[in-house]
Amino acid sequence: MNKRKKTRAVAAIVILAILLAMCSTDIMLRLAVFTYSPKSAVTMKYKKADDRSAGKDLYVITENVPVEKATRGMLETWEVYHFGPLKFAHYYGEC
């Protein structure tokens, strides 16, 4: 294999790994929490909250809730959107 083929193979593997990670609710939720608190992202426990919306789920962090530094607010409720097999998470707010 020449250098160009190796580079393409590595890029394809990285892209595939990213797409597979984006199909996991757990990974995307932890990645979103990681932007606020890396320690909480690794050690948190969460449960699915009641949700009646199609295409999105609400999750409540029950242990090791991240704290926003600016407001010292507890970031408990997170929303995970479904776009086909891909998932995207962000902070939802208070329920």
PDB file of C-alpha atoms in Angstrom:
ATOM      1  CA  MET A   1       0.000   0.000   0.000  1.00  0.00           C
ATOM      2  CA  ASN A   2       1.216   3.431  -0.748  1.00  0.00           C
ATOM      3  CA  LYS A   3       0.862   6.398   1.582  1.00  0.00           C
ATOM      4  CA  ARG A   4      -2.315   7.733  -0.069  1.00  0.00           C
ATOM      5  CA  LYS A   5      -4.178   4.430   0.323  1.00  0.00           C
ATOM      6  CA  LYS A   6      -3.136   4.146   3.970  1.00  0.00           C
ATOM      7  CA  THR A   7      -4.329   7.671   4.652  1.00  0.00           C
ATOM      8  CA  ARG A   8      -7.697   6.963   3.023  1.00  0.00           C
ATOM      9  CA  ALA A   9      -8.085   3.716   4.967  1.00  0.00           C
ATOM     10  CA  VAL A  10      -7.358   5.435   8.283  1.00  0.00           C
ATOM     11  CA  ALA A  11      -9.736   8.301   7.430  1.00  0.00           C
ATOM     12  CA  ALA A  12     -12.495   5.828   6.533  1.00  0.00           C
ATOM     13  CA  ILE A  13     -12.031   3.966   9.814  1.00  0.00           C
ATOM     14  CA  VAL A  14     -12.137   7.205  11.824  1.00  0.00           C
ATOM     15  CA  ILE A  15     -15.285   8.391  10.031  1.00  0.00           C
ATOM     16  CA  LEU A  16     -16.952   5.015  10.570  1.00  0.00           C
ATOM     17  CA  ALA A  17     -16.057   5.086  14.280  1.00  0.00           C
ATOM     18  CA  ILE A  18     -17.538   8.586  14.643  1.00  0.00           C
ATOM     19  CA  LEU A  19     -20.762   7.560  12.898  1.00  0.00           C
ATOM     20  CA  LEU A  20     -21.102   4.455  15.077  1.00  0.00           C
ATOM     21  CA  ALA A  21     -20.568   6.566  18.204  1.00  0.00           C
ATOM     22  CA  MET A  22     -23.276   8.974  17.044  1.00  0.00           C
ATOM     23  CA  CYS A  23     -25.735   6.063  16.969  1.00  0.00           C
ATOM     24  CA  SER A  24     -25.326   5.510  20.710  1.00  0.00           C
ATOM     25  CA  THR A  25     -27.471   7.484  23.115  1.00  0.00           C
ATOM     26  CA  ASP A  26     -25.057   6.854  25.990  1.00  0.00           C
ATOM     27  CA  ILE A  27     -21.990   8.124  24.151  1.00  0.00           C
ATOM     28  CA  MET A  28     -23.702  11.236  22.787  1.00  0.00           C
ATOM     29  CA  LEU A  29     -25.228  12.093  26.174  1.00  0.00           C
ATOM     30  CA  ARG A  30     -21.882  11.705  27.914  1.00  0.00           C
ATOM     31  CA  LEU A  31     -20.159  13.760  25.205  1.00  0.00           C
ATOM     32  CA  ALA A  32     -22.646  16.604  25.670  1.00  0.00           C
ATOM     33  CA  VAL A  33     -22.178  16.527  29.463  1.00  0.00           C
ATOM     34  CA  PHE A  34     -18.387  16.399  28.961  1.00  0.00           C
ATOM     35  CA  THR A  35     -18.436  19.974  27.623  1.00  0.00           C
ATOM     36  CA  TYR A  36     -19.694  21.160  31.036  1.00  0.00           C
ATOM     37  CA  SER A  37     -17.973  18.730  33.387  1.00  0.00           C
ATOM     38  CA  PRO A  38     -15.595  15.967  32.274  1.00  0.00           C
ATOM     39  CA  LYS A  39     -15.731  14.297  35.709  1.00  0.00           C
ATOM     40  CA  SER A  40     -19.533  14.156  35.673  1.00  0.00           C
ATOM     41  CA  ALA A  41     -19.560  12.736  32.150  1.00  0.00           C
ATOM     42  CA  VAL A  42     -17.507   9.750  33.231  1.00  0.00           C
ATOM     43  CA  THR A  43     -19.190   9.065  36.579  1.00  0.00           C
ATOM     44  CA  MET A  44     -22.822  10.102  36.010  1.00  0.00           C
ATOM     45  CA  LYS A  45     -25.867   7.864  36.166  1.00  0.00           C
ATOM     46  CA  TYR A  46     -29.072   8.777  34.400  1.00  0.00           C
ATOM     47  CA  LYS A  47     -32.573   7.556  33.697  1.00  0.00           C
ATOM     48  CA  LYS A  48     -35.047   8.190  30.928  1.00  0.00           C
ATOM     49  CA  ALA A  49     -37.767  10.663  31.854  1.00  0.00           C
ATOM     50  CA  ASP A  50     -41.362  10.534  30.649  1.00  0.00           C
ATOM     51  CA  ASP A  51     -41.530  11.962  27.168  1.00  0.00           C
ATOM     52  CA  ARG A  52     -44.366  12.157  24.705  1.00  0.00           C
ATOM     53  CA  SER A  53     -42.467  13.679  21.778  1.00  0.00           C
ATOM     54  CA  ALA A  54     -41.512  11.778  18.665  1.00  0.00           C
ATOM     55  CA  GLY A  55     -37.883  11.965  17.649  1.00  0.00           C
ATOM     56  CA  LYS A  56     -36.499  13.051  21.015  1.00  0.00           C
ATOM     57  CA  ASP A  57     -36.027  11.645  24.499  1.00  0.00           C
ATOM     58  CA  LEU A  58     -35.490  13.341  27.850  1.00  0.00           C
ATOM     59  CA  TYR A  59     -32.927  12.010  30.311  1.00  0.00           C
ATOM     60  CA  VAL A  60     -32.451  13.076  33.933  1.00  0.00           C
ATOM     61  CA  ILE A  61     -29.038  12.717  35.543  1.00  0.00           C
ATOM     62  CA  THR A  62     -29.511  11.122  38.961  1.00  0.00           C
ATOM     63  CA  GLU A  63     -25.909  10.936  40.241  1.00  0.00           C
ATOM     64  CA  ASN A  64     -22.939  13.274  39.750  1.00  0.00           C
ATOM     65  CA  VAL A  65     -24.953  16.064  38.139  1.00  0.00           C
ATOM     66  CA  PRO A  66     -22.789  18.599  36.265  1.00  0.00           C
ATOM     67  CA  VAL A  67     -22.760  22.164  37.582  1.00  0.00           C
ATOM     68  CA  GLU A  68     -22.542  25.167  35.273  1.00  0.00           C
ATOM     69  CA  LYS A  69     -19.706  27.395  36.459  1.00  0.00           C
ATOM     70  CA  ALA A  70     -21.264  30.745  35.507  1.00  0.00           C
ATOM     71  CA  THR A  71     -24.586  30.293  37.314  1.00  0.00           C
ATOM     72  CA  ARG A  72     -23.764  27.380  39.624  1.00  0.00           C
ATOM     73  CA  GLY A  73     -26.912  25.717  38.305  1.00  0.00           C
ATOM     74  CA  MET A  74     -27.446  21.973  38.347  1.00  0.00           C
ATOM     75  CA  LEU A  75     -27.761  20.666  34.780  1.00  0.00           C
ATOM     76  CA  GLU A  76     -30.057  17.704  35.379  1.00  0.00           C
ATOM     77  CA  THR A  77     -32.314  17.337  32.333  1.00  0.00           C
ATOM     78  CA  TRP A  78     -30.868  16.601  28.889  1.00  0.00           C
ATOM     79  CA  GLU A  79     -32.564  16.061  25.552  1.00  0.00           C
ATOM     80  CA  VAL A  80     -31.453  13.562  22.915  1.00  0.00           C
ATOM     81  CA  TYR A  81     -32.713  14.136  19.363  1.00  0.00           C
ATOM     82  CA  HIS A  82     -32.993  11.280  16.885  1.00  0.00           C
ATOM     83  CA  PHE A  83     -32.168  12.031  13.262  1.00  0.00           C
ATOM     84  CA  GLY A  84     -32.508   8.643  11.628  1.00  0.00           C
ATOM     85  CA  PRO A  85     -29.994   6.391  13.389  1.00  0.00           C
ATOM     86  CA  LEU A  86     -27.923   9.382  14.560  1.00  0.00           C
ATOM     87  CA  LYS A  87     -28.433  11.058  17.917  1.00  0.00           C
ATOM     88  CA  PHE A  88     -27.589  14.555  19.169  1.00  0.00           C
ATOM     89  CA  ALA A  89     -27.755  15.669  22.804  1.00  0.00           C
ATOM     90  CA  HIS A  90     -27.958  19.032  24.548  1.00  0.00           C
ATOM     91  CA  TYR A  91     -29.035  20.527  27.861  1.00  0.00           C
ATOM     92  CA  TYR A  92     -32.825  20.804  28.024  1.00  0.00           C
ATOM     93  CA  GLY A  93     -33.513  22.833  31.149  1.00  0.00           C
ATOM     94  CA  GLU A  94     -35.722  22.266  34.153  1.00  0.00           C
ATOM     95  CA  CYS A  95     -38.747  19.982  33.795  1.00  0.00           C
TER      96      CYS A  95
END
